[in-house]
GROMACS .gro file of C-alpha atoms in nm:
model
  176
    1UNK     CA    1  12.852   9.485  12.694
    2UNK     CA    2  12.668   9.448  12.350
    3UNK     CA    3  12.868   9.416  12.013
    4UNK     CA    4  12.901   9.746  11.867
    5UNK     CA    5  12.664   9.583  11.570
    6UNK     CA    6  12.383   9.536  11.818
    7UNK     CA    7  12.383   9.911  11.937
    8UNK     CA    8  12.403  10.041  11.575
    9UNK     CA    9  12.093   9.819  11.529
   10UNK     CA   10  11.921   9.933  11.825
   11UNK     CA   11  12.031  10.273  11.733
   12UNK     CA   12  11.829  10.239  11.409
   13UNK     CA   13  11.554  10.115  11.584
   14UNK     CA   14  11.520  10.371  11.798
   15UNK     CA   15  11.582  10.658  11.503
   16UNK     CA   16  11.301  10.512  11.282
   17UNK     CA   17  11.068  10.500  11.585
   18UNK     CA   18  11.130  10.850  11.674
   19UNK     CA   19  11.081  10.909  11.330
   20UNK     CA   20  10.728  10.719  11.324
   21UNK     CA   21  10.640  10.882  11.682
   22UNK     CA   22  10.719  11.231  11.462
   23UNK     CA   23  10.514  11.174  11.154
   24UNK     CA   24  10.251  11.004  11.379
   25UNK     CA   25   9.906  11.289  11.462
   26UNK     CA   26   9.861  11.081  11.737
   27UNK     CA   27   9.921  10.705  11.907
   28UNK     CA   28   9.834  10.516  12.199
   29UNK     CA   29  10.057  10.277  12.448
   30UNK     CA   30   9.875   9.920  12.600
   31UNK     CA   31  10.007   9.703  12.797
   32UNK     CA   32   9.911   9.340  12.556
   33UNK     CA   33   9.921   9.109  12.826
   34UNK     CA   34   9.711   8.817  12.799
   35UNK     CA   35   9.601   8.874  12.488
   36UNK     CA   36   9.559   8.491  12.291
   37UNK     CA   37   9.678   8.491  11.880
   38UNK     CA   38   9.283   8.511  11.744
   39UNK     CA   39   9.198   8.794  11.926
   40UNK     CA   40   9.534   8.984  11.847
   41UNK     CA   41   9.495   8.878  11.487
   42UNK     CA   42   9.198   9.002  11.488
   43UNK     CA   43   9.263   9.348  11.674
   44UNK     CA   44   9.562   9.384  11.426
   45UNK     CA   45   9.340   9.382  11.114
   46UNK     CA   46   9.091   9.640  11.269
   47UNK     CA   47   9.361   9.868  11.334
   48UNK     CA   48   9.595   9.780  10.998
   49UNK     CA   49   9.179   9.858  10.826
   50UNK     CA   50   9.160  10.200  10.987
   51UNK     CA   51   9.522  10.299  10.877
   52UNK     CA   52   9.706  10.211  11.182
   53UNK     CA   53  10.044  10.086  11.290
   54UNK     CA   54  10.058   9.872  11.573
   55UNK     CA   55  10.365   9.697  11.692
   56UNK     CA   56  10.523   9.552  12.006
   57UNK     CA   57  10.828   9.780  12.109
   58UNK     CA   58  11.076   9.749  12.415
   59UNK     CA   59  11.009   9.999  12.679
   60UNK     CA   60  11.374  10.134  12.666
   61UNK     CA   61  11.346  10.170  12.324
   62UNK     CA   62  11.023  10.358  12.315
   63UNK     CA   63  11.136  10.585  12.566
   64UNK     CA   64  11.467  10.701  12.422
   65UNK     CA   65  11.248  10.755  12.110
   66UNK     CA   66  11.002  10.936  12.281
   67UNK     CA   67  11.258  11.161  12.371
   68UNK     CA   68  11.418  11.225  12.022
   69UNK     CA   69  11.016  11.281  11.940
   70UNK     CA   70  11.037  11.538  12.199
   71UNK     CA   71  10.719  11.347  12.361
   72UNK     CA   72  10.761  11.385  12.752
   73UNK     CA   73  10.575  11.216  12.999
   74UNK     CA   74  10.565  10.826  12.879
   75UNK     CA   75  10.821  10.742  13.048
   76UNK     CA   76  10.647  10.632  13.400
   77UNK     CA   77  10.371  10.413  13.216
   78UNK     CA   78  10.700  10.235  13.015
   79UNK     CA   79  10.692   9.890  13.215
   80UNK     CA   80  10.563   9.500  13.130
   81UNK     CA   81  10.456   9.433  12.836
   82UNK     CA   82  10.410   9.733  12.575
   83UNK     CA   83  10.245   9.813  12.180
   84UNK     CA   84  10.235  10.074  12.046
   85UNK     CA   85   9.979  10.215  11.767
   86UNK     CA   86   9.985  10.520  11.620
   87UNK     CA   87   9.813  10.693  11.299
   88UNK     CA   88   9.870  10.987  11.076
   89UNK     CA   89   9.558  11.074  10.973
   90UNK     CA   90   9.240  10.975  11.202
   91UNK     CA   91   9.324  11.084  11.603
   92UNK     CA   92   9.087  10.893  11.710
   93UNK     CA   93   9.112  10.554  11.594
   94UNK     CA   94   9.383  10.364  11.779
   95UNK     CA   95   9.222  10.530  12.089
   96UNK     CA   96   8.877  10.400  11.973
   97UNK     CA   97   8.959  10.050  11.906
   98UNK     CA   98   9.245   9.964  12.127
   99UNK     CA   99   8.997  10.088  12.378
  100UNK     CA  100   8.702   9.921  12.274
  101UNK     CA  101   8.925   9.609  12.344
  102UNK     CA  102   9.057   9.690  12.648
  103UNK     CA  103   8.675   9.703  12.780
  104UNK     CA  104   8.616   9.379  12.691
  105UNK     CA  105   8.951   9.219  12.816
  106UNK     CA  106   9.055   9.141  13.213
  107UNK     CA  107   9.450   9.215  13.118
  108UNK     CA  108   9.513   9.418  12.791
  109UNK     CA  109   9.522   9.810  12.898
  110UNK     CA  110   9.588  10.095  12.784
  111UNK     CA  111   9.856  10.269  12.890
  112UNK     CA  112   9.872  10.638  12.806
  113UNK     CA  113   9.870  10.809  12.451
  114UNK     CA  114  10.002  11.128  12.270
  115UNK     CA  115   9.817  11.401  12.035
  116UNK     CA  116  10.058  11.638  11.839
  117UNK     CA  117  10.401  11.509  12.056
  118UNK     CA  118  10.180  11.609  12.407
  119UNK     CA  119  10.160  11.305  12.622
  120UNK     CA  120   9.786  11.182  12.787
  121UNK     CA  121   9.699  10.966  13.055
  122UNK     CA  122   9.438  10.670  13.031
  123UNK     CA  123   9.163  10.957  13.087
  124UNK     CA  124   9.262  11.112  12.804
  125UNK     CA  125   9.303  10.803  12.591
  126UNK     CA  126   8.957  10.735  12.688
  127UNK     CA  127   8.806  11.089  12.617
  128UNK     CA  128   9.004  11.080  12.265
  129UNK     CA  129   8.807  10.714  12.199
  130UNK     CA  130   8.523  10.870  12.230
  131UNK     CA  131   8.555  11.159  12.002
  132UNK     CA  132   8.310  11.092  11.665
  133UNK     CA  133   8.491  10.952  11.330
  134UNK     CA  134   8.654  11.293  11.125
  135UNK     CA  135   8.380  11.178  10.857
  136UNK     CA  136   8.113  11.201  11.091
  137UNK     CA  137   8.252  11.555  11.249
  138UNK     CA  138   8.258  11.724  10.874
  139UNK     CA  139   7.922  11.626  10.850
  140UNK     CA  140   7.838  11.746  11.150
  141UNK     CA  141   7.997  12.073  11.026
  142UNK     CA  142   7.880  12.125  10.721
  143UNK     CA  143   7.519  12.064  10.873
  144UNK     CA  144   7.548  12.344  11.120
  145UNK     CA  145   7.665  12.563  10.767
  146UNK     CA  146   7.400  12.443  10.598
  147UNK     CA  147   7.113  12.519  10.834
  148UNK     CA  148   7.107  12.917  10.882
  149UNK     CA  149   7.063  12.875  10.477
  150UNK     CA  150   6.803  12.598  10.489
  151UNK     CA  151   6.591  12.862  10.692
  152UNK     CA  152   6.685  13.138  10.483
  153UNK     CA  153   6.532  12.946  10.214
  154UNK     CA  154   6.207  12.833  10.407
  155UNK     CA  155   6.165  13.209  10.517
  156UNK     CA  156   6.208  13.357  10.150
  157UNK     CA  157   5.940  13.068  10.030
  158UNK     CA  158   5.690  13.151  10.292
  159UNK     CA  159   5.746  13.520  10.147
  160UNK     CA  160   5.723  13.459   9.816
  161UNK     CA  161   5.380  13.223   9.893
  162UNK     CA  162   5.238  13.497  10.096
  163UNK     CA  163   5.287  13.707   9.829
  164UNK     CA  164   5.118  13.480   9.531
  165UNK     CA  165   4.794  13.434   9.783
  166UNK     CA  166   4.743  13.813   9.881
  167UNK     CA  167   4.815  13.875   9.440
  168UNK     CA  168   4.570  13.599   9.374
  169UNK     CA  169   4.311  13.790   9.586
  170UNK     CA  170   4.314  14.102   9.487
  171UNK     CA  171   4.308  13.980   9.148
  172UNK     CA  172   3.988  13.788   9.228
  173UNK     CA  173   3.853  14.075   9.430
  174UNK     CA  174   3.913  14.309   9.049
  175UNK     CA  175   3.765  14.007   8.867
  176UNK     CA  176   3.429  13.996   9.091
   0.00000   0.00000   0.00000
């Protein structure tokens, strides 16, 4: 039986992850198994670059605080070894580069994920990963606004040129 110390500590564990998993757009589970120390330093500075948090977590843990979160359906993918990453702002980036990784690696996988406290599986991990940047999506946006008025403009310029040519020749018909 642990000390009543340890389960206040756990306790707070588990609270502040709920509390991440709550604040937290969306964040993907992988398994990190066989990953060596330069290639998880290196994975931890992508994902610490795009804004995310990335930490190992005990499965009992993560599922009590999954719970709390009111996220329901991690619970069967909660075995071996587990990380968690999650983000605030961009969706799409854990899912992007923890599974631009996992492509590249024999034993890190991803697990499963969550969007908005609703639990996906590995296809929707993958389907998030693929998803363009949110910069890259506002562009993509404001493009399709801008185009109806780009041809506006073209069509009221080939108007307005039409109109200067057939001006131009009647005046040079009244000057002959």
């Amino acid at each position: 039986m642990p000390s009543a110390k340890i389960l206040e500590q756990k306790k707070q564990i588990v609270a502040d992850l709920a509390a991440r998993l709550k604040e937290s757009c969306s964040g993907v589970v992988v398994e990190y198994k066989g990953i060596n120390v330069a290639d998880d330093t290196k994975l931890r500075k992508e994902l610490r670059e795009a804004g995310v948090e990335y930490t190992v977590v005990k499965n009992t843990l993560l599922s009590r605080a999954a719970k709390e979160a009111g996220i329901e359906g991690l619970d069967p993918v909660l075995e071996g070894t587990t990380a968690l990453a999650t983000s605030k702002e961009d969706y799409a980036a854990a899912a992007r580069i923890l599974s631009k990784y996992a492509e590249t690696s024999k034993t890190f996988k991803t697990k499963a994920g969550f969007v908005e406290g609703k639990a996906l599986d590995v296809n929707g991990v993958k389907e998030l990963a693929e998803l363009p940047s949110k910069e890259v999506l506002v562009a993509r946006a404001l493009g399709g606004l801008n185009a109806p008025i780009s041809g506006f403009v073209t069509v009221l310029n080939g108007t307005l040129k039409g109109l200067v040519v057939a001006l131009n020749a009647i005046a040079e018909k009244q000057s002959a």
